[in-house]
């Protein structure tokens, strides 16, 4: 909307109508400065989407305050839009709500990471596109996290409670509130990564001068020679140590495994100081803890670390001392999913933007991190930013679900099912089938052909889009319906995806007597 008054033009950015984004992303972070909460209260589309998540009381309060109701001290967090999931469709909409987020410094400062929040830069990177996209193709949920937590480190505002229950949204933390988004596929925490960088970590090791020889001087001698460097406490950043990586990763993995097994968390490997190097390096303690977590999960027969997709290194560009890569990678994943489908990888493709990896990583180092423990490394190739590979810490499919065939054993040794696009495709497939099942939940007559026809139509669309291999639909998928007992309807969908997997078999069951539903997944040939 353009308002013409006194020969001036005022821009009024509004979100475009959503056209069903394929991959929705949530980002949690800091937004310092002024907040224009009245703009959100006046936007009916955004308000309706927030209320659909269970925050009707919060939106109604904002609208009442915008209508002239006197604010109370308890309304301060709400007027700051803290812990409120906000759908964002463009960078202009984000800047309209948080006009000072890019310039206002935050409370936590760091030598290497600076004092600016990383969430605004991640939002800017997310909406970068290699080519123009239709309106609504990218959708980002932003959750503003408080910068301080009473009697706890600032990282605690980002970490979930593994015992949380999603039935009461008002009592949930920031991470759990992101999981309320029905079509969420990725979650990222750029400012948690900023807090995990040691505050006194510098680019170049400090020059250490030898101590002067002690000299006895008369009392009252003035030692100020007018050219010594003076250190004031206000000039030094706060030395708050980062949390161990296992303490950050464990609650995230546990919460996603229990509440949203279809969601992946993007996280960047922390940095550390290597005495013999001139630049920071990957945290040795973090790599050791990841290896230990993978071993423990393998011994215990667990299956959850694949929901954590790690990246390395960070990004550096103009006016950015250091920034997280999760924004540019998540944006590329959302763009690729919109153009080619969520089963396509973003590895090996130029990523938009002027930022380059920091610290630089050689190809042999990238290969080593990719193989063990399984990290996607960003490289600078021909002056452009690229992701070497989408790699996971653990296979995206549990070992118990592999079909005992020679082809499955060959596929397991060839790829180990540790590709990020496989986990993303399985999560998207699960969300689509859950939405389809909710539409068919009342079609409980086993003689009704509509559920089987709906599954066949869904698989047929996947085949036409290139997600399934095979020249004919009957070679790409198979749908079967059967009865188990007198009250249980079983639907089996087998697909042959265009991935290094022979077949995925998904089985759904519905008990008419008890109303319970179930599902299982097997991979093989």
Coordinates of C-alpha atoms in Angstrom, one line a residue:
X1 CA 0.0 0.0 0.0
X2 CA 1.3 3.5 -0.9
X3 CA 0.1 6.5 1.1
X4 CA 0.6 9.8 -0.7
X5 CA 0.6 12.8 1.6
X6 CA 2.5 16.1 1.2
X7 CA 4.4 14.5 -1.8
X8 CA 5.8 11.8 0.5
X9 CA 5.6 8.0 0.0
X10 CA 5.2 5.7 3.0
X11 CA 5.9 2.0 2.5
X12 CA 3.5 -0.4 4.3
X13 CA 4.8 -3.9 3.8
X14 CA 2.2 -6.6 4.2
X15 CA 2.7 -10.4 4.0
X16 CA 1.6 -12.0 0.7
X17 CA -1.1 -14.6 0.8
X18 CA 0.4 -18.0 1.5
X19 CA 0.2 -20.5 -1.3
X20 CA 1.1 -23.6 0.6
X21 CA 4.9 -23.5 1.2
X22 CA 6.4 -27.0 0.9
X23 CA 8.9 -26.6 3.8
X24 CA 8.2 -24.3 6.7
X25 CA 11.0 -23.2 8.9
X26 CA 11.1 -21.8 12.5
X27 CA 14.0 -19.6 13.9
X28 CA 14.5 -18.7 17.5
X29 CA 16.7 -15.8 18.4
X30 CA 17.2 -12.3 19.8
X31 CA 15.6 -9.1 18.3
X32 CA 17.0 -6.1 20.2
X33 CA 15.4 -2.7 20.0
X34 CA 11.9 -1.4 19.4
X35 CA 9.1 -3.7 18.5
X36 CA 6.0 -2.6 16.5
X37 CA 3.5 -4.9 18.1
X38 CA 0.6 -2.8 17.0
X39 CA 1.4 -3.7 13.4
X40 CA 1.0 -7.4 14.2
X41 CA -2.3 -6.7 16.1
X42 CA -3.7 -4.9 13.0
X43 CA -2.8 -7.7 10.6
X44 CA -5.7 -10.1 10.4
X45 CA -3.9 -12.7 8.4
X46 CA -0.9 -13.0 10.7
X47 CA -3.2 -12.8 13.8
X48 CA -5.3 -15.7 12.5
X49 CA -2.3 -17.9 11.9
X50 CA -1.0 -17.2 15.4
X51 CA -4.4 -17.9 17.0
X52 CA -4.6 -21.2 15.1
X53 CA -1.6 -22.4 17.2
X54 CA -3.5 -21.9 20.4
X55 CA -2.6 -18.3 21.3
X56 CA -6.0 -16.7 21.1
X57 CA -5.7 -15.0 24.4
X58 CA -2.4 -13.4 23.6
X59 CA -3.6 -12.0 20.2
X60 CA -6.9 -10.8 21.7
X61 CA -4.9 -8.9 24.4
X62 CA -2.7 -7.3 21.8
X63 CA -5.7 -6.2 19.8
X64 CA -7.3 -4.8 22.9
X65 CA -4.2 -2.8 23.7
X66 CA -4.1 -1.5 20.1
X67 CA -7.7 -0.4 20.6
X68 CA -6.8 1.8 23.5
X69 CA -6.9 -0.4 26.6
X70 CA -4.4 0.7 29.2
X71 CA -1.3 -1.5 29.4
X72 CA -0.2 -3.2 32.6
X73 CA 3.4 -4.1 33.7
X74 CA 2.6 -7.8 33.0
X75 CA 2.0 -6.9 29.3
X76 CA 5.6 -5.9 28.7
X77 CA 6.7 -9.4 27.4
X78 CA 3.7 -9.7 25.2
X79 CA 4.1 -6.2 23.8
X80 CA 7.7 -7.2 23.1
X81 CA 6.3 -10.2 21.1
X82 CA 8.4 -12.6 23.2
X83 CA 7.8 -16.3 22.8
X84 CA 5.1 -15.7 20.2
X85 CA 5.4 -17.6 16.9
X86 CA 5.1 -15.0 14.1
X87 CA 4.7 -16.1 10.5
X88 CA 7.0 -14.1 8.2
X89 CA 6.8 -14.1 4.4
X90 CA 9.4 -11.4 3.5
X91 CA 12.3 -9.5 4.9
X92 CA 10.3 -6.3 4.7
X93 CA 7.7 -7.7 7.0
X94 CA 10.3 -8.7 9.6
X95 CA 11.9 -5.2 9.4
X96 CA 8.5 -3.6 9.8
X97 CA 7.9 -5.5 13.1
X98 CA 11.5 -5.2 14.4
X99 CA 12.8 -1.9 12.8
X100 CA 16.0 -1.7 15.1
X101 CA 17.0 -5.4 15.1
X102 CA 19.8 -4.9 12.6
X103 CA 21.4 -1.9 14.3
X104 CA 20.7 -2.2 18.1
X105 CA 23.4 -4.2 20.0
X106 CA 22.4 -7.0 22.3
X107 CA 23.3 -7.6 25.9
X108 CA 25.7 -10.4 25.2
X109 CA 29.0 -9.4 23.5
X110 CA 31.8 -11.4 22.1
X111 CA 35.2 -10.6 20.5
X112 CA 34.6 -12.8 17.5
X113 CA 30.8 -12.9 17.2
X114 CA 30.3 -9.2 18.0
X115 CA 27.4 -7.6 19.8
X116 CA 24.7 -7.8 17.2
X117 CA 22.0 -10.4 17.2
X118 CA 22.3 -13.2 14.6
X119 CA 18.6 -13.8 14.1
X120 CA 18.1 -10.7 11.8
X121 CA 21.0 -11.8 9.6
X122 CA 19.6 -15.3 9.5
X123 CA 16.2 -14.0 8.4
X124 CA 17.9 -11.9 5.7
X125 CA 19.8 -14.9 4.4
X126 CA 16.7 -17.1 4.5
X127 CA 14.8 -14.9 2.1
X128 CA 17.7 -14.7 -0.4
X129 CA 16.8 -16.6 -3.5
X130 CA 18.8 -17.7 -6.5
X131 CA 15.9 -16.8 -8.8
X132 CA 12.5 -15.1 -8.2
X133 CA 9.9 -17.2 -6.3
X134 CA 6.1 -17.0 -6.3
X135 CA 4.6 -15.2 -3.3
X136 CA 4.2 -17.4 -0.3
X137 CA 6.8 -20.0 -1.5
X138 CA 8.9 -19.3 1.6
X139 CA 7.4 -19.1 5.0
X140 CA 9.5 -18.5 8.2
X141 CA 8.2 -18.6 11.7
X142 CA 10.2 -16.2 14.0
X143 CA 10.1 -16.6 17.8
X144 CA 11.8 -13.8 19.8
X145 CA 13.6 -15.2 22.8
X146 CA 14.5 -13.1 25.9
X147 CA 18.2 -12.2 26.1
X148 CA 18.4 -13.0 29.9
X149 CA 17.0 -15.8 32.0
X150 CA 16.7 -15.4 35.8
X151 CA 19.1 -17.6 37.7
X152 CA 20.2 -19.4 34.5
X153 CA 22.6 -18.9 31.6
X154 CA 21.1 -17.1 28.5
X155 CA 21.3 -20.4 26.6
X156 CA 18.5 -21.8 28.8
X157 CA 15.9 -19.7 26.9
X158 CA 16.5 -21.8 23.8
X159 CA 16.7 -25.3 25.2
X160 CA 13.5 -27.4 25.5
X161 CA 12.2 -29.3 28.4
X162 CA 12.2 -33.0 27.5
X163 CA 9.2 -33.5 29.7
X164 CA 7.1 -30.7 28.3
X165 CA 3.5 -31.3 27.2
X166 CA 2.1 -29.5 24.1
X167 CA -1.5 -29.4 25.5
X168 CA -1.0 -26.1 27.3
X169 CA 0.7 -23.6 24.9
X170 CA 0.9 -20.8 27.4
X171 CA 3.2 -22.8 29.7
X172 CA 5.6 -23.8 26.9
X173 CA 9.1 -22.5 26.2
X174 CA 10.3 -21.1 22.9
X175 CA 11.4 -24.4 21.4
X176 CA 8.3 -26.3 22.4
X177 CA 6.1 -23.5 20.9
X178 CA 7.8 -23.9 17.6
X179 CA 6.7 -27.5 17.6
X180 CA 3.1 -26.4 17.7
X181 CA 3.4 -25.4 14.0
X182 CA 1.7 -28.3 12.1
X183 CA 3.7 -28.1 8.9
X184 CA 7.1 -27.3 10.5
X185 CA 10.0 -29.1 8.8
X186 CA 13.1 -27.3 10.1
X187 CA 14.0 -25.4 13.3
X188 CA 17.1 -23.2 13.7
X189 CA 18.6 -21.4 16.7
X190 CA 21.1 -18.8 15.3
X191 CA 21.6 -16.8 18.6
X192 CA 22.1 -20.0 20.6
X193 CA 25.1 -20.6 18.3
X194 CA 26.3 -17.1 19.0
X195 CA 26.1 -17.7 22.8
X196 CA 28.1 -20.9 22.3
X197 CA 31.1 -19.1 20.9
X198 CA 33.6 -18.3 23.7
X199 CA 33.4 -14.6 24.5
X200 CA 37.1 -14.0 24.5
X201 CA 37.8 -16.1 21.4
X202 CA 39.8 -13.9 18.9
X203 CA 40.9 -14.2 15.3
X204 CA 44.6 -14.0 16.0
X205 CA 46.2 -15.2 19.3
X206 CA 47.1 -12.3 21.6
X207 CA 50.8 -11.3 21.6
X208 CA 52.3 -12.4 24.9
X209 CA 55.1 -10.1 26.0
X210 CA 57.7 -11.3 28.6
X211 CA 57.2 -9.9 32.1
X212 CA 59.7 -7.0 33.0
X213 CA 62.3 -7.6 35.5
X214 CA 61.2 -6.4 39.0
X215 CA 62.8 -3.2 40.1
X216 CA 62.6 -1.6 43.6
X217 CA 61.4 2.0 43.4
X218 CA 60.8 4.5 46.2
X219 CA 57.3 4.8 47.5
X220 CA 55.2 7.3 45.7
X221 CA 56.9 6.9 42.3
X222 CA 54.6 7.7 39.4
X223 CA 54.7 4.8 37.0
X224 CA 52.3 6.3 34.4
X225 CA 54.5 7.0 31.4
X226 CA 51.5 8.3 29.3
X227 CA 51.7 5.6 26.6
X228 CA 50.8 2.4 28.3
X229 CA 47.6 0.6 27.1
X230 CA 44.9 0.9 29.7
X231 CA 42.2 -1.8 30.1
X232 CA 38.8 -0.8 31.3
X233 CA 36.2 -3.4 32.3
X234 CA 33.6 -1.8 30.1
X235 CA 35.8 -2.4 27.0
X236 CA 36.1 -6.2 27.6
X237 CA 33.3 -8.6 26.7
X238 CA 31.7 -10.7 29.3
X239 CA 33.5 -14.0 29.7
X240 CA 30.5 -16.4 29.9
X241 CA 31.5 -19.9 29.0
X242 CA 29.5 -21.9 26.5
X243 CA 27.6 -25.0 27.5
X244 CA 28.9 -28.4 26.6
X245 CA 27.6 -29.5 23.2
X246 CA 26.1 -32.6 24.7
X247 CA 24.1 -30.5 27.1
X248 CA 22.6 -28.5 24.2
X249 CA 22.1 -31.4 21.8
X250 CA 20.6 -34.0 24.2
X251 CA 17.4 -32.1 25.1
X252 CA 16.8 -31.1 21.5
X253 CA 17.1 -34.7 20.3
X254 CA 14.9 -36.1 23.1
X255 CA 12.2 -33.5 22.6
X256 CA 12.0 -33.9 18.8
X257 CA 12.0 -37.7 19.1
X258 CA 9.1 -37.6 21.6
X259 CA 7.0 -34.8 20.2
X260 CA 7.9 -34.1 16.5
X261 CA 9.9 -36.9 14.9
X262 CA 9.3 -35.3 11.5
X263 CA 11.3 -32.1 12.3
X264 CA 15.0 -31.6 11.8
X265 CA 17.1 -29.1 13.8
X266 CA 19.9 -27.2 12.1
X267 CA 22.8 -26.5 14.4
X268 CA 26.4 -25.2 13.8
X269 CA 29.4 -26.9 15.4
X270 CA 30.9 -24.6 18.0
X271 CA 34.4 -23.1 17.7
X272 CA 37.4 -23.5 19.8
X273 CA 40.9 -22.0 20.1
X274 CA 43.9 -23.9 18.8
X275 CA 47.1 -22.6 20.2
X276 CA 49.2 -23.3 17.2
X277 CA 46.8 -21.8 14.6
X278 CA 46.0 -18.2 13.7
X279 CA 42.3 -18.9 13.4
X280 CA 39.6 -20.6 15.5
X281 CA 38.9 -24.2 14.7
X282 CA 36.2 -26.8 15.2
X283 CA 35.6 -27.6 18.9
X284 CA 37.5 -30.8 19.7
X285 CA 35.3 -31.3 22.8
X286 CA 32.2 -30.9 20.7
X287 CA 33.4 -33.5 18.2
X288 CA 34.3 -35.9 21.0
X289 CA 30.9 -35.5 22.6
X290 CA 29.1 -36.1 19.3
X291 CA 31.1 -39.3 18.7
X292 CA 30.3 -40.4 22.3
X293 CA 26.5 -39.7 21.8
X294 CA 26.5 -41.7 18.5
X295 CA 28.3 -44.6 20.2
X296 CA 25.9 -44.6 23.1
X297 CA 22.9 -44.5 20.8
X298 CA 24.2 -47.3 18.7
X299 CA 24.8 -49.5 21.7
X300 CA 21.4 -48.7 23.2
X301 CA 19.7 -49.3 19.9
X302 CA 18.2 -45.8 19.9
X303 CA 17.3 -43.7 16.9
X304 CA 17.2 -40.0 17.4
X305 CA 20.4 -38.3 16.5
X306 CA 19.5 -38.1 12.8
X307 CA 17.1 -35.3 13.7
X308 CA 20.1 -33.1 14.4
X309 CA 21.8 -31.9 11.2
X310 CA 25.1 -30.2 12.0
X311 CA 26.8 -27.5 9.8
X312 CA 30.3 -26.1 9.9
X313 CA 31.9 -23.5 9.7
X314 CA 30.3 -20.0 10.2
X315 CA 30.0 -17.2 7.7
X316 CA 31.7 -13.9 7.4
X317 CA 30.8 -11.1 5.0
X318 CA 30.5 -7.3 4.7
X319 CA 29.4 -5.7 7.9
X320 CA 29.3 -9.1 9.5
X321 CA 32.1 -10.1 11.9
X322 CA 30.6 -13.6 12.1
X323 CA 27.2 -15.1 11.4
X324 CA 25.4 -18.4 11.5
X325 CA 25.0 -20.4 8.2
X326 CA 21.6 -21.8 9.2
X327 CA 19.7 -19.0 7.6
X328 CA 21.2 -19.4 4.1
X329 CA 21.1 -23.2 4.3
X330 CA 17.5 -23.3 5.5
X331 CA 16.5 -20.8 2.8
X332 CA 18.1 -23.0 0.1
X333 CA 16.3 -26.0 1.5
X334 CA 12.9 -24.2 1.4
X335 CA 13.6 -22.9 -2.1
X336 CA 14.7 -26.3 -3.4
X337 CA 11.7 -27.9 -1.9
X338 CA 9.4 -25.4 -3.5
X339 CA 11.0 -25.8 -7.0
X340 CA 12.0 -29.4 -7.1
X341 CA 10.5 -31.2 -4.0
X342 CA 11.8 -31.9 -0.5
X343 CA 13.6 -35.0 -1.7
X344 CA 16.2 -32.9 -3.5
X345 CA 19.5 -32.0 -1.8
X346 CA 21.0 -28.5 -1.7
X347 CA 24.6 -29.8 -1.6
X348 CA 26.9 -28.8 -4.5
X349 CA 24.8 -25.9 -5.5
X350 CA 25.9 -22.2 -5.2
X351 CA 24.2 -20.5 -2.3
X352 CA 23.2 -16.9 -2.8
X353 CA 24.8 -14.0 -0.8
X354 CA 28.2 -12.5 -0.5
X355 CA 29.3 -14.3 2.7
X356 CA 32.0 -16.9 2.7
X357 CA 33.0 -19.6 5.2
X358 CA 35.0 -18.7 8.3
X359 CA 37.3 -20.2 9.3
X360 CA 38.1 -21.5 5.8
X361 CA 38.0 -25.3 5.5
X362 CA 40.1 -27.4 3.1
X363 CA 38.5 -30.2 1.1
X364 CA 40.4 -32.9 3.1
X365 CA 39.1 -31.5 6.3
X366 CA 35.5 -31.3 4.9
X367 CA 35.8 -35.0 3.9
X368 CA 36.9 -36.0 7.3
X369 CA 34.1 -34.2 9.1
X370 CA 31.6 -35.5 6.6
X371 CA 32.6 -39.1 7.2
X372 CA 33.0 -38.9 11.0
X373 CA 31.0 -37.8 12.9
X374 CA 28.8 -36.7 9.9
X375 CA 28.7 -32.9 9.4
X376 CA 27.7 -30.8 6.4
X377 CA 30.7 -28.5 5.6
X378 CA 30.4 -25.2 3.8
X379 CA 33.2 -24.5 1.3
X380 CA 34.2 -21.6 -0.9
X381 CA 34.4 -22.8 -4.5
X382 CA 35.2 -20.4 -7.4
X383 CA 34.3 -17.5 -5.1
X384 CA 30.9 -18.9 -4.3
X385 CA 29.5 -20.5 -1.1
X386 CA 28.5 -24.2 -1.4
X387 CA 27.5 -27.0 0.9
X388 CA 29.8 -29.9 0.5
X389 CA 27.2 -32.6 1.5
X390 CA 24.1 -33.0 3.6
X391 CA 25.3 -35.4 6.2
X392 CA 23.7 -36.8 9.4
X393 CA 25.2 -38.1 12.6
X394 CA 23.1 -41.3 12.4
X395 CA 21.1 -43.0 9.7
X396 CA 17.7 -41.5 9.0
X397 CA 16.0 -44.9 9.3
X398 CA 16.4 -47.2 12.3
X399 CA 18.3 -50.4 11.8
X400 CA 15.4 -52.5 13.0
X401 CA 13.3 -51.3 10.0
X402 CA 15.8 -52.6 7.3
X403 CA 14.4 -55.6 5.4
X404 CA 16.8 -58.5 5.5
X405 CA 17.7 -58.7 1.8
X406 CA 20.9 -58.5 -0.1
X407 CA 19.8 -55.3 -1.8
X408 CA 19.1 -53.6 1.5
X409 CA 22.5 -54.7 2.8
X410 CA 24.2 -53.3 -0.3
X411 CA 22.3 -50.0 0.1
X412 CA 23.2 -49.8 3.7
X413 CA 26.9 -50.1 3.0
X414 CA 26.7 -47.7 0.1
X415 CA 25.0 -44.8 1.7
X416 CA 24.3 -45.8 5.3
X417 CA 21.1 -43.7 4.9
X418 CA 22.8 -40.7 6.5
X419 CA 21.7 -38.1 3.9
X420 CA 19.9 -35.0 5.1
X421 CA 17.5 -35.0 2.1
X422 CA 16.3 -38.5 3.1
X423 CA 15.4 -37.3 6.6
X424 CA 13.7 -34.2 5.2
X425 CA 11.7 -36.3 2.7
X426 CA 10.6 -38.8 5.3
X427 CA 9.5 -36.0 7.6
X428 CA 7.6 -34.3 4.8
X429 CA 6.0 -37.6 3.8
X430 CA 4.9 -38.2 7.4
X431 CA 3.3 -34.7 7.6
X432 CA 1.5 -35.2 4.3
X433 CA 0.1 -38.6 5.3
X434 CA -0.9 -37.4 8.7
X435 CA -2.9 -34.5 7.1
X436 CA -4.4 -37.0 4.6
X437 CA -5.3 -39.4 7.5
X438 CA -7.0 -36.6 9.4
X439 CA -9.3 -36.0 6.4
X440 CA -10.1 -39.7 6.2
X441 CA -10.5 -40.4 9.9
X442 CA -14.3 -40.8 9.7
X443 CA -14.2 -43.1 6.7
X444 CA -14.0 -46.3 8.8
X445 CA -16.0 -48.6 6.5
X446 CA -13.6 -51.2 5.2
X447 CA -15.7 -51.5 2.0
X448 CA -15.2 -47.7 1.3
X449 CA -12.6 -47.4 -1.5
X450 CA -12.0 -43.7 -0.8
X451 CA -9.0 -44.0 1.6
X452 CA -7.2 -46.4 -0.8
X453 CA -8.0 -44.1 -3.8
X454 CA -6.7 -41.0 -1.8
X455 CA -3.4 -42.8 -1.1
X456 CA -3.1 -43.9 -4.7
X457 CA -3.7 -40.3 -5.9
X458 CA -1.1 -39.0 -3.5
X459 CA 1.5 -41.5 -4.6
X460 CA 0.6 -40.8 -8.2
X461 CA 1.4 -37.1 -7.7
X462 CA 4.8 -38.0 -6.2
X463 CA 5.5 -40.1 -9.3
X464 CA 4.6 -37.3 -11.7
X465 CA 6.9 -34.9 -9.8
X466 CA 9.9 -37.2 -10.0
X467 CA 10.0 -38.3 -6.3
X468 CA 9.5 -41.9 -7.3
X469 CA 11.4 -43.9 -9.9
X470 CA 9.9 -46.2 -12.5
X471 CA 8.4 -45.5 -15.9
X472 CA 4.9 -46.6 -14.9
X473 CA 3.0 -45.8 -11.7
X474 CA 2.5 -49.5 -10.9
X475 CA 6.3 -49.8 -10.8
X476 CA 6.7 -46.8 -8.5
X477 CA 4.1 -47.5 -5.8
X478 CA 1.6 -50.0 -4.5
X479 CA -1.4 -49.4 -2.2
X480 CA -3.1 -52.3 -0.4
X481 CA -6.0 -52.4 2.1
X482 CA -6.8 -55.2 4.4
X483 CA -8.6 -56.2 7.6
X484 CA -7.0 -57.4 10.9
X485 CA -9.7 -58.9 13.0
X486 CA -13.2 -57.5 13.0
X487 CA -12.5 -53.8 13.6
X488 CA -9.0 -52.9 12.3
X489 CA -8.5 -51.5 8.9
X490 CA -4.9 -51.6 7.6
X491 CA -3.6 -49.5 4.6
X492 CA -0.2 -50.3 3.2
X493 CA 1.7 -47.8 1.0
X494 CA 4.9 -49.0 -0.7
X495 CA 6.9 -46.5 -2.7
X496 CA 10.2 -46.6 -4.6
X497 CA 11.8 -43.2 -4.0
X498 CA 14.4 -41.6 -6.3
X499 CA 16.9 -41.9 -3.5
X500 CA 19.6 -44.6 -2.7
X501 CA 16.9 -46.8 -1.2
X502 CA 15.1 -49.6 -2.9
X503 CA 11.7 -49.3 -1.2
X504 CA 9.9 -47.6 1.7
X505 CA 6.9 -49.4 3.1
X506 CA 4.5 -47.4 5.3
X507 CA 1.7 -49.2 7.0
X508 CA -1.3 -47.5 8.7
X509 CA -3.9 -49.2 10.9
X510 CA -7.2 -48.0 12.4
X511 CA -9.2 -49.8 15.0
X512 CA -12.9 -49.0 14.7
X513 CA -13.7 -50.4 18.1
X514 CA -11.1 -48.4 20.2
X515 CA -10.5 -45.6 17.7
X516 CA -6.7 -46.1 18.0
X517 CA -4.4 -45.6 15.0
X518 CA -0.9 -46.8 14.4
X519 CA 1.9 -46.7 11.7
X520 CA 5.1 -48.5 10.9
X521 CA 8.0 -48.0 8.4
X522 CA 10.3 -50.4 6.8
X523 CA 13.1 -49.9 4.2
X524 CA 14.5 -52.4 1.8
X525 CA 13.5 -54.2 -1.4

